[in-house]
Structures are given as structure tokens and as C-alpha cells.
CSV table of C-alpha atoms and ligand atoms in Angstrom, one decimal:
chain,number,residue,atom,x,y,z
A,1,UNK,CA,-41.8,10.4,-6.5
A,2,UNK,CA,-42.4,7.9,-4.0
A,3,UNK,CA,-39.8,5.9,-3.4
A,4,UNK,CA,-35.9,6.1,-4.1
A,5,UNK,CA,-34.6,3.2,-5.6
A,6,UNK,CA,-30.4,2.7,-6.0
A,7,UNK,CA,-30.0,-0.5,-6.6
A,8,UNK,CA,-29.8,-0.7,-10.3
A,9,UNK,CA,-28.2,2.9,-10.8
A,10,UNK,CA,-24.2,1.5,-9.9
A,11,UNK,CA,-22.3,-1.2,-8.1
A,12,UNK,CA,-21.0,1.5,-5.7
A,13,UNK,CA,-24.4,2.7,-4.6
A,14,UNK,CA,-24.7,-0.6,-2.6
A,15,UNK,CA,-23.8,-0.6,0.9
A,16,UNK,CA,-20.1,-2.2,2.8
A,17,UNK,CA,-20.2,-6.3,2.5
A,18,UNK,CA,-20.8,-7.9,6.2
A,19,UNK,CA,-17.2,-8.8,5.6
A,20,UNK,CA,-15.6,-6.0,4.9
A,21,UNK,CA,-17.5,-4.4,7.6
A,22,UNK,CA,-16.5,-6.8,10.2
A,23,UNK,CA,-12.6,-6.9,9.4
A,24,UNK,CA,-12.9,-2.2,9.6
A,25,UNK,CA,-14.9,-3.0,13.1
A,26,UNK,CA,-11.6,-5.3,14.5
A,27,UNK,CA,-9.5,-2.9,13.0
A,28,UNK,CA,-11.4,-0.4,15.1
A,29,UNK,CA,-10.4,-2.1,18.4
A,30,UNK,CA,-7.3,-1.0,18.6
A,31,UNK,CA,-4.7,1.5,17.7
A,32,UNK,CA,-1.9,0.7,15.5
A,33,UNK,CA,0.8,1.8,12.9
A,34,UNK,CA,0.1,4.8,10.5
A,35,UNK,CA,0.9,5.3,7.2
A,36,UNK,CA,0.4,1.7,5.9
A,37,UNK,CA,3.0,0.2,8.0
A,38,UNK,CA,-0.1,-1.7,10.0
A,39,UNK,CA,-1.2,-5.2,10.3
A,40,UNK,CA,-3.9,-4.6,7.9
A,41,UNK,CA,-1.9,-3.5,5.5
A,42,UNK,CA,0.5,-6.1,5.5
A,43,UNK,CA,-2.1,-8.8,5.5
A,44,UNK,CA,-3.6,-7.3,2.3
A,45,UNK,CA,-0.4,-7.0,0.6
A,46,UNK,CA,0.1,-10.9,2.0
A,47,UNK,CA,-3.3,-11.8,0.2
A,48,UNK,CA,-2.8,-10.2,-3.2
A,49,UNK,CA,0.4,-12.0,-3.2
A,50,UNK,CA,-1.3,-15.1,-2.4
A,51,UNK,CA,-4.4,-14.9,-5.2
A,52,UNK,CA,-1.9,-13.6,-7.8
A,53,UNK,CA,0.4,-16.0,-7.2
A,54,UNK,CA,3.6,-13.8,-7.6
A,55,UNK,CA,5.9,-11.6,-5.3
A,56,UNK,CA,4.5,-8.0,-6.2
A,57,UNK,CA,4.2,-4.8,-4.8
A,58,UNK,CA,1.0,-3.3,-3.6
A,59,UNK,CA,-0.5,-0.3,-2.7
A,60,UNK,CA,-3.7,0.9,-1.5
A,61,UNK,CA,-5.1,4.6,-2.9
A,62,UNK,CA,-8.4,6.2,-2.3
A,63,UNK,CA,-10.3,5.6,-5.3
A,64,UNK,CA,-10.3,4.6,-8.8
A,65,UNK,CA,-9.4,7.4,-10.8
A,66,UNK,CA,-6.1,8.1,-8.3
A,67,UNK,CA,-5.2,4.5,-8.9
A,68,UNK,CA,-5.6,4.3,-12.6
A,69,UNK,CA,-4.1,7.9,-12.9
A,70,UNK,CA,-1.0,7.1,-10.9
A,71,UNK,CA,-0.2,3.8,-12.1
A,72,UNK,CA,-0.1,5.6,-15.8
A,73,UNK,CA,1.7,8.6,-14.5
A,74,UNK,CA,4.7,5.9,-13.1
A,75,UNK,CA,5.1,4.4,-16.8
A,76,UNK,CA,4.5,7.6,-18.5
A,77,UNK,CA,6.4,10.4,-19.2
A,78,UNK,CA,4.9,13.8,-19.9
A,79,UNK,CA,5.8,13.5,-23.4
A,80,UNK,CA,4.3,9.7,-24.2
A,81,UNK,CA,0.8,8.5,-24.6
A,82,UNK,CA,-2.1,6.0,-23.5
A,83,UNK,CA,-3.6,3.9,-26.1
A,84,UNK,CA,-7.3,3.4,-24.7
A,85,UNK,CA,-10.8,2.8,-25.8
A,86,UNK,CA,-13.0,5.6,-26.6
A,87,UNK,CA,-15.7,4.5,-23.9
A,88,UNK,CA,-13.1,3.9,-21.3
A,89,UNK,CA,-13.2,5.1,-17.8
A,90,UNK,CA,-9.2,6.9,-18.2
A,91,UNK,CA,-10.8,8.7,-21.2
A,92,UNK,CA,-14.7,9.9,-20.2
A,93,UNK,CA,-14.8,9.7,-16.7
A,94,UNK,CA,-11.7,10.7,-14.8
A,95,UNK,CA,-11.9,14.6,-15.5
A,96,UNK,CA,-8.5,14.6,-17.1
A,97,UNK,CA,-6.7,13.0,-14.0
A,98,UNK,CA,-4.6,10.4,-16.3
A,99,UNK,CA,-2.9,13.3,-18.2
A,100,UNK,CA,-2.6,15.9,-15.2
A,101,UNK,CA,-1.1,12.9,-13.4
A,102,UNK,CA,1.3,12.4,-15.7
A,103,UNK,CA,2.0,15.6,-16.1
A,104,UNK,CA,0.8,16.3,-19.9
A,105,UNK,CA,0.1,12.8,-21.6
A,106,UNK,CA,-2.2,12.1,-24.1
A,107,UNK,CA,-4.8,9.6,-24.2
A,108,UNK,CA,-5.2,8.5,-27.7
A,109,UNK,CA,-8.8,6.8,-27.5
A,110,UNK,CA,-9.9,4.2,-30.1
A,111,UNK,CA,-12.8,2.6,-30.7
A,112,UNK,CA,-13.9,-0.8,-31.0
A,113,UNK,CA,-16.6,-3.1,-30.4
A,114,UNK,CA,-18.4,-4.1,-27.8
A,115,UNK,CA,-16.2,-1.6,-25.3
A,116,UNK,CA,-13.5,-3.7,-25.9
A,117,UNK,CA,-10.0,-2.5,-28.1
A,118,UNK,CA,-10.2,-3.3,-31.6
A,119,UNK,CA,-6.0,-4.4,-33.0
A,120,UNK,CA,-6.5,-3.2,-36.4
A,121,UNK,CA,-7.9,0.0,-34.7
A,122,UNK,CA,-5.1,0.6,-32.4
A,123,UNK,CA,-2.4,-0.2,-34.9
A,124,UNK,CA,-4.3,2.5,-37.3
A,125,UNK,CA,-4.2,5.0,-34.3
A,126,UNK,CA,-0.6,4.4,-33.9
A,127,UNK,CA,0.4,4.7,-38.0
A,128,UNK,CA,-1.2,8.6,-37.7
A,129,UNK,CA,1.2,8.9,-35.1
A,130,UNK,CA,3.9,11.2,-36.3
A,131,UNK,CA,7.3,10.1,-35.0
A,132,UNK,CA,8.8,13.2,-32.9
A,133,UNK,CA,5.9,15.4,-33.5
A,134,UNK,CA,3.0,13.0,-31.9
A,135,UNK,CA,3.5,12.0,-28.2
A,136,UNK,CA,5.3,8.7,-28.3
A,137,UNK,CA,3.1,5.5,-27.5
A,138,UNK,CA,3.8,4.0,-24.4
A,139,UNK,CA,0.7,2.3,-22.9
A,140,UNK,CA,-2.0,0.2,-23.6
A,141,UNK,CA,-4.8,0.5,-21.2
A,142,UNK,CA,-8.1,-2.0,-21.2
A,143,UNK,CA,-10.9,-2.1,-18.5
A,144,UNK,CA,-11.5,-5.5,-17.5
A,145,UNK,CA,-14.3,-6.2,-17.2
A,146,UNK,CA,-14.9,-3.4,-19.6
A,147,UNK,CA,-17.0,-0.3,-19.0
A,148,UNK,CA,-20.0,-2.0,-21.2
A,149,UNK,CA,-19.9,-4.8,-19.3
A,150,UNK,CA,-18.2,-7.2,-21.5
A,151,UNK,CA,-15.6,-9.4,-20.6
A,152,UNK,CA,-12.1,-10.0,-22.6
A,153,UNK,CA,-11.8,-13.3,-23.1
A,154,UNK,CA,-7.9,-14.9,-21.9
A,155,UNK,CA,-7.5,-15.7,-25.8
A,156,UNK,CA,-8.5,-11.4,-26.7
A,157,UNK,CA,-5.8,-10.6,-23.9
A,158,UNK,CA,-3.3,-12.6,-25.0
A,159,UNK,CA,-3.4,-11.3,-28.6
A,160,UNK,CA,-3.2,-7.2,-26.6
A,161,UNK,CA,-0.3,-8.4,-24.9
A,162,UNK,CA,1.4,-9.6,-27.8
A,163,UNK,CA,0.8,-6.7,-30.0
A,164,UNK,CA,2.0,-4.3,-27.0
A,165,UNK,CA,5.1,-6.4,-26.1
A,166,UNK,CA,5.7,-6.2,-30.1
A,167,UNK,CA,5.4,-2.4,-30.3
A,168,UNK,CA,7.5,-1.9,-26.7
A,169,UNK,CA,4.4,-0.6,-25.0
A,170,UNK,CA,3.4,-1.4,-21.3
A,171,UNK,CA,0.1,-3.2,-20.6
A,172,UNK,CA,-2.3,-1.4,-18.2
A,173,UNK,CA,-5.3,-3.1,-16.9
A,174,UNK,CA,-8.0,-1.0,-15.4
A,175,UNK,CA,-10.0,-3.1,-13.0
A,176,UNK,CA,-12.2,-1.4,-11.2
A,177,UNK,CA,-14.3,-4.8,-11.9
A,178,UNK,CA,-11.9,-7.0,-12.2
A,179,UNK,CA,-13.5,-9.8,-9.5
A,180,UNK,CA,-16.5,-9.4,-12.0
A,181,UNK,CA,-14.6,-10.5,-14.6
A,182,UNK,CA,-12.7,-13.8,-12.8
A,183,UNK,CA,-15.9,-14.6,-11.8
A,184,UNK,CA,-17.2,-14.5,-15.4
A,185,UNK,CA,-13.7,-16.7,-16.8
A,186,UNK,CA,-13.6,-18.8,-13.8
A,187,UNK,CA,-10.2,-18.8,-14.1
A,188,UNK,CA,-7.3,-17.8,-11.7
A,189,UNK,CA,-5.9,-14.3,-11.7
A,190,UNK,CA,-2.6,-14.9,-12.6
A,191,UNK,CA,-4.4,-16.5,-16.1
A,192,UNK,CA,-4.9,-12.9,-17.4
A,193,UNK,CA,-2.9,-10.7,-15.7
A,194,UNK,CA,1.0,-11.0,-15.4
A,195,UNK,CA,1.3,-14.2,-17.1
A,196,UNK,CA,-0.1,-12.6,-20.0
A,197,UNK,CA,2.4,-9.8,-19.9
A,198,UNK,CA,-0.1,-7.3,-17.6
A,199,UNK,CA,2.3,-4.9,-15.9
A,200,UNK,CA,0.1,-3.1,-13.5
A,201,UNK,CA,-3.5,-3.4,-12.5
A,202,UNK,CA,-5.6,-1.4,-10.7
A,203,UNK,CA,-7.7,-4.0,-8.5
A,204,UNK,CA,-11.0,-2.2,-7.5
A,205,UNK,CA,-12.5,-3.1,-4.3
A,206,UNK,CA,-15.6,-0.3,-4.3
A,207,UNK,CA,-17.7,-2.3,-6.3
A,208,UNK,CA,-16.9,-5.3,-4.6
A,209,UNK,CA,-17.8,-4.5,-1.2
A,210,UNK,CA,-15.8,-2.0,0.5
A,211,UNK,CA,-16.3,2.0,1.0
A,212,UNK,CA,-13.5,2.5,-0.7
A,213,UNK,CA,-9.7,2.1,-1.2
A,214,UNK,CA,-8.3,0.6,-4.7
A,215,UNK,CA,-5.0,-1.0,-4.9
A,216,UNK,CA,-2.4,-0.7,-7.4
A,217,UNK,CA,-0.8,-3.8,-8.2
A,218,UNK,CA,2.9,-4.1,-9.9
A,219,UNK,CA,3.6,-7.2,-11.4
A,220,UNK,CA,7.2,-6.3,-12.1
A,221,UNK,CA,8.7,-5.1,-8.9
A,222,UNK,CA,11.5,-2.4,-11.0
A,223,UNK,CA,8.4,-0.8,-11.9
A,224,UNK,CA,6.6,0.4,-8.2
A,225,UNK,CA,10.2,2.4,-7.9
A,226,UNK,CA,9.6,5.4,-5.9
A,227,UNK,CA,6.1,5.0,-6.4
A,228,UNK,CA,5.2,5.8,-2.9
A,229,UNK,CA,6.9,8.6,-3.3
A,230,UNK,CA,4.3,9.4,-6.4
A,231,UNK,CA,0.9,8.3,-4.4
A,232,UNK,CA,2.4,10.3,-0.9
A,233,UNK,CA,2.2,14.0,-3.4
A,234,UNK,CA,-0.2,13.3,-5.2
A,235,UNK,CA,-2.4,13.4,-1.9
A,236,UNK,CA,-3.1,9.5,-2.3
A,237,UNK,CA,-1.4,8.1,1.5
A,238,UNK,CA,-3.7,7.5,3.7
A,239,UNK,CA,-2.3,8.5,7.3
A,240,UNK,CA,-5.2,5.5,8.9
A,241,UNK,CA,-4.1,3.5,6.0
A,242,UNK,CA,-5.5,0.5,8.2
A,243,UNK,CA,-8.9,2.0,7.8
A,244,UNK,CA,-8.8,1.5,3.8
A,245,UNK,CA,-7.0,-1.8,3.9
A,246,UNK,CA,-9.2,-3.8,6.5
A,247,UNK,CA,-12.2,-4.1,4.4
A,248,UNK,CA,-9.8,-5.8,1.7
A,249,UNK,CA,-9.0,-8.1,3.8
A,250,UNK,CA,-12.2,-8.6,4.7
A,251,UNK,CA,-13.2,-9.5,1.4
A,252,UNK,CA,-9.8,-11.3,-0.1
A,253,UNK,CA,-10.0,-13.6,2.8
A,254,UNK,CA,-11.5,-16.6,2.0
A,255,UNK,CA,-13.1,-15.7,-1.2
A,256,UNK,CA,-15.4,-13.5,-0.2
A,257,UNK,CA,-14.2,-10.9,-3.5
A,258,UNK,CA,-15.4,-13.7,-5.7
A,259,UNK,CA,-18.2,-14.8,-3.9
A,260,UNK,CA,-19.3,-10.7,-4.0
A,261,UNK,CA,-18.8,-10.6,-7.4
A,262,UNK,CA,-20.1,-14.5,-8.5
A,263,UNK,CA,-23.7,-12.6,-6.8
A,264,UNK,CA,-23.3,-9.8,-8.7
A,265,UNK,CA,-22.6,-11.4,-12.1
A,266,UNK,CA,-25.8,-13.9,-11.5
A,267,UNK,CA,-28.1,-11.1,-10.7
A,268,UNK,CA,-27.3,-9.8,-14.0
A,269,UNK,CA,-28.1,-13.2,-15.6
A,270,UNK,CA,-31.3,-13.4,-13.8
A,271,UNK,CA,-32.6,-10.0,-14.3
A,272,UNK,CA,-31.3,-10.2,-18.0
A,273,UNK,CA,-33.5,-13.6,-18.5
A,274,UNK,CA,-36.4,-11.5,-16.9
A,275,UNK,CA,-36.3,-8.7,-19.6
A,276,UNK,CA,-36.3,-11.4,-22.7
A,277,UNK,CA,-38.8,-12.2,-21.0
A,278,UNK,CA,-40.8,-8.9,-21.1
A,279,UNK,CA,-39.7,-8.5,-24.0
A,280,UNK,CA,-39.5,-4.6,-25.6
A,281,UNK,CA,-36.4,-3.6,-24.8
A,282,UNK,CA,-33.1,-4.8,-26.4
A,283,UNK,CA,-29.4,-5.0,-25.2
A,284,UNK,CA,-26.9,-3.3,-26.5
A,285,UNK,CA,-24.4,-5.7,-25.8
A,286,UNK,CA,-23.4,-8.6,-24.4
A,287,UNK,CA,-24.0,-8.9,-20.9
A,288,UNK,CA,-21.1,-11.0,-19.7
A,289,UNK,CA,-20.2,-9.5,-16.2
A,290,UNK,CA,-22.9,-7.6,-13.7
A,291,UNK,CA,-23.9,-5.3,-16.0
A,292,UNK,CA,-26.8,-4.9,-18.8
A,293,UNK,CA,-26.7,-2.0,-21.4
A,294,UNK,CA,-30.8,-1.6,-23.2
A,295,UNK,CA,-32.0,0.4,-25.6
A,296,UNK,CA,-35.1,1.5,-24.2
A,297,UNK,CA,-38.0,4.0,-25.4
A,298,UNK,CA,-38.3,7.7,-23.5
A,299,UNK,CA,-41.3,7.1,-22.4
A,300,UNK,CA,-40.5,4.0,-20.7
A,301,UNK,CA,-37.5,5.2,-19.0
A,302,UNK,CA,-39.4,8.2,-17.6
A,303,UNK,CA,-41.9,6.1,-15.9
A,304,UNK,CA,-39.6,3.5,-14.2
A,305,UNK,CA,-37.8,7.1,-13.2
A,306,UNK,CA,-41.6,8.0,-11.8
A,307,UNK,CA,-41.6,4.8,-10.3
A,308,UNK,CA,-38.5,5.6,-8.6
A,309,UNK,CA,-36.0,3.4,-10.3
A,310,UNK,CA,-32.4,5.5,-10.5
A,311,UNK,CA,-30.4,4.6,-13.2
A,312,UNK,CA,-28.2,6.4,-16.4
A,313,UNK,CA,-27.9,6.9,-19.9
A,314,UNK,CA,-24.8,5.9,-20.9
A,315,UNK,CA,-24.8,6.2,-24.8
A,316,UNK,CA,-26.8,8.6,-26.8
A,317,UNK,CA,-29.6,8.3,-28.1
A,318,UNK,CA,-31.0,5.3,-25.8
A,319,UNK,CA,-28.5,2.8,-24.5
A,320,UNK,CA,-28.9,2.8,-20.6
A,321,UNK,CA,-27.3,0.9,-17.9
A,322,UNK,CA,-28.8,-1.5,-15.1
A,323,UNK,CA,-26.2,-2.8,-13.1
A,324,UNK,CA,-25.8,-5.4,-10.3
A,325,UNK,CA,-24.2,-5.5,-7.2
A,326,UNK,CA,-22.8,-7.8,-4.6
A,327,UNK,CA,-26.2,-6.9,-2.5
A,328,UNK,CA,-29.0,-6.2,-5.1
A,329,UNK,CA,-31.4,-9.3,-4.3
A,330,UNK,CA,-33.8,-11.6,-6.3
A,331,UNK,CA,-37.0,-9.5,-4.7
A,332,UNK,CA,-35.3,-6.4,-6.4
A,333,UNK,CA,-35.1,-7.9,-9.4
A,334,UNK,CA,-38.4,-9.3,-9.3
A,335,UNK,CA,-39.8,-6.0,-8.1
A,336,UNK,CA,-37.7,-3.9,-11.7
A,337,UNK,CA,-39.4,-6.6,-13.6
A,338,UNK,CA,-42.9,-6.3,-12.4
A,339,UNK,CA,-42.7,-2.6,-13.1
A,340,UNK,CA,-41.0,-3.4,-16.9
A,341,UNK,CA,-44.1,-5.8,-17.0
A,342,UNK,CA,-46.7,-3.3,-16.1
A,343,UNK,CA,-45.3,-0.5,-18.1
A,344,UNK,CA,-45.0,-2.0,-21.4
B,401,PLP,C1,-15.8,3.0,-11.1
B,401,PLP,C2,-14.7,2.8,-12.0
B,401,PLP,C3,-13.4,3.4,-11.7
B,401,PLP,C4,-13.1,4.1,-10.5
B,401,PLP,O1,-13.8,5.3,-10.3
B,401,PLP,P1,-13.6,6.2,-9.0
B,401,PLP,O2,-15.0,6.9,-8.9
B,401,PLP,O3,-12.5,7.1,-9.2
B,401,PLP,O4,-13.4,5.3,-7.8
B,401,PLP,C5,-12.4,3.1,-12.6
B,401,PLP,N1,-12.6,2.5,-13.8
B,401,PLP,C6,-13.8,2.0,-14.1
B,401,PLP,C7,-14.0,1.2,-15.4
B,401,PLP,C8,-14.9,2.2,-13.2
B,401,PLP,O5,-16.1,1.7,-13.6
């Protein structure tokens, strides 16, 4: 194999944005607080307020699965259960860390098209349900943008919101790509988050731009009670806190997230136009944020993978992923393409 290509394989195998990178170097230059009672940490908490548009609480965790895991373990108790979808991230890709952080929750995953939740599906899970001798639904949890790269639309939300508010379930919104999936609405945050009813969301900033650090927002103050408490045990407080929170403000300042994430979403447009173009291999599903979903043939997949292109199977028997980052450039694109065209 000649060459080692990452840039298709994930959004987190690009490198830190020039912005984030910048704001850890100032934060470098000096000592300060510990335990998130820096400047950095205030200022991040300052911005999220700002884009949001509400007075919330926030806090900054290591990575995705802590965030997503905690945030359910603080509306859950060890006896309730997370309505999900069967290909999301809390359900195939977090080893179990939703239900040991709560303590014994189940995730009751349900399908529906297009990786998004399906309402007649949900409500069906919820009938089997037996009162007393099922856990007791508590949470409804959607990736946005979800983990096959689709995008619920503020309208799809809505309806979510309403049928949990009906049923007395809180709303969790996994978004580990959630600048993907503003930049896709073009609308403001506040659009389909709390004002739909969202009560927490876990705001990724890997696959925007930083090295890592995910923050836990809490649209309804009551419910961050203690949570510190939760994060500190759980091995989630960062003692150089500053070190995790610079690099958000690096990229919440003056739009860089969406900008990031605007790049990453276009890429995927462009390369998407590129393979209709080829021509041979079909998607899967929509590509509406920075990710594309293909069937594609074995024997083509092995030969990019000779060629040195990384990237995974997602769904048996053929659906793989190419996904787009913040840095992937047109040259990169051009360069998958050319190979695609050469190969086929
Ligand atoms: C990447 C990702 C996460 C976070 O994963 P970590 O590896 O724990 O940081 C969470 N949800 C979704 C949908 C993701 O794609």
C-alpha cells in the first residue's frame, strides 16, 4: 500500500482548525484557574449562551460518548429507559456507556428510515412496554445531524417534541454534528433546540475542529442540578479544563463552527455531484449534511483500499461511508474521483 489516505474515513481524523489551534496556543501563555473556573471556560460558557440565545448551563466533558452518556444518566433513573434509533451512536457505538452511566437503563432502539425516528415506530415500541414490569420510558434521544447523515427537518422535530412532551418524556439531542446540521437548515440554534422543547444537547466540537472536548448543554437550568457532581465521578473534570475549552472558543467566535461545518457540508455536495457523475455506485441515503452513505461492489472497495483510501462499512452487506471534514479540500476530492473514474 502506498499511500495512507484519512481524509474520507471520519470527520475526526482531520487535524485541529487554525482557530482552535490559535485560541489552545494563547491559552498556553499563561497559567490560570483549574478545574473550569478559567477565563476560557467562562468565555465558552458566555458564547453558547450567546448562539443559543438563552441563559443555560454548560459544561465541557472529554468526548462524545461521556457527554451523551451523562446527560442521559442525569434524566434517567436506573429503572427508566431511552427511546433511540436502532443505528444511533447511544445504541451501536458507545460500548454500553449510556446504560452503565445511568446505572442499569435500557435503550429501547427503534428503527426508522433514513436514520431518522420513525412516530408510529416509537409509539409501537412504547405499547410492548409492560407497565411495572418494562423499564419506564423516560427519554427520547435523536442524533442531529443523524448518524446516516441525514438531517431532521425543524418541522420532523417539532412533531418529536410534541409526541415526547405528550407522553412526559424528556427530549435528548445527540449532536456530535450538530454545526453540520445548522449549516444544512440555515437556521438559528435556538430554531430546533430548546424552543422546540430540546432539554439537553450534547454540542460536539471533535468534528468541528477541535481535539476534543464536547459540551453538554441544559436548556432548563433545574435540570444541570448536581450535575457537576455527576461529570467530577464519573472521571469527566478536566483539572486543565482551559485546555479543552479554548479551542471552543476558538471556533464559536465569530462563526468559525459554522463556517467549519458550512466546508464540510459542501465537500459533501461536491464530491456527491462527482460520483453521479461516475456513475456505478448508488447512495444509500440522502446526503444532507457532510456525509455520503454508497452501496458499492467488493471489488471496488478493495481497490480504492489498495489505492490507499481508508474508509468503513457501515451497513451490511455494502453501504459504506465517505465523510467530509472541515479540512478535506477540492484536490482530495478530485483525487477520490479520479481513482472512482479509473477503477470502474
Ligand atoms: C462521533 C460521535 C459521537 C461521539 O463519539 P466519541 O468518540 O465518544 O467522542 C457521538 N455521537 C455521534 C452521532 C457521533 O458520530
Amino acid at each position: 500500500m502506498a499511500t495512507h489516505r484519512y481524509e474520507l474515513a471520519s470527520d475526526n481524523t482531520a487535524p485541529i482548525s487554525p482557530d482552535a489551534w490559535q485560541a489552545l496556543a494563547e491559552a498556553n501563555a499563561e497559567s490560570d484557574a483549574s478545574y473550569g473556573e478559567d477565563k476560557w471556560t467562562r468565555r465558552v460558557c458566555e458564547l453558547v449562551r450567546e448562539i443559543f440565545e438563552i441563559d443555560c448551563e454548560v459544561f465541557i466533558v472529554f468526548n462524545g460518548t461521556a457527554a451523551n452518556g451523562l446527560a442521559l444518566a442525569q434524566l434517567c433513573r436506573p429503572f427508566h429507559s431511552v427511546i433511540c434509533h436502532e443505528h444511533s451512536h447511544i445504541e451501536t457505538d458507545e460500548c454500553g456507556g449510556p446504560e452503565f452511566l445511568c446505572g442499569g437503563s435500557k435503550l429501547l432502539a427503534v428503527r426508522g428510515a433514513n436514520g431518522k425516528l420513525d412516530l408510529a415506530e416509537v409509539e409501537a415500541t412504547l405499547l410492548k412496554q409492560r407497565e411495572l414490569h418494562s423499564p419506564k420510558p423516560r427519554v427520547l434521544s435523536v442524533t442531529q445531524a443523524s448518524e446516516l447523515g441525514t438531517v431532521y427537518t425543524r418541522d420532523e422535530l417539532a412533531a418529536i417534541s410534541e409526541f415526547a412532551r405528550s407522553r412526559s418524556l424528556f427530549f435528548h439531542m445527540d449532536g456530535a454534528r450538530f454545526a453540520n446540521a445548522i449549516a444544512a437548515l440555515g437556521c438559528a440554534p435556538k430554531e430546533i433546540t430548546w424552543q422546540l422543547g430540546v432539554d439537553v444537547l450534547c454540542f460536539g466540537g471533535t468534528k468541528n475542529g477541535t481535539g476534543g472536548g464536547e459540551l453538554i448543554v441544559f436548556f432548563k437550568k433545574e435540570l444541570a442540578e448536581e450535575f457537576d457532581y455527576r461529570a467530577k465521578q464519573a472521571g469527566q473534570l478536566a483539572s486543565k479544563m482551559r485546555f479543552l475549552a479554548a479551542p471552543w472558543a476558538g471556533l464559536l467566535s465569530d462563526g468559525v463552527w459554522l463556517r467549519n461545518a458550512q466546508h464540510a457540508n459542501a465537500a459533501a455536495r461536491y464530491l456527491e455531484a462527482k460520483i453521479r457523475e461516475v456513475g456505478g455506485c448508488r447512495l444509500a441515503f440522502p446526503s444532507e449534511a457532510n456525509a455520503i452513505f454508497l452501496h458499492m461492489p467488493e471489488q471496488l472497495v478493495r481497490q480504492l483500499h489498495e489505492r490507499g483510501w481508508h474508509f468503513y462499512k457501515f451497513i451490511e452487506p455494502d453501504i459504506y461511508r465517505l465523510m467530509c471534514s472541515w479540512a478535506v479540500t477540492e484536490r482530495t476530492l478530485d483525487e477520490f474521483a479520479a481513482d472512482l473514474t479509473a477503477l470502474r
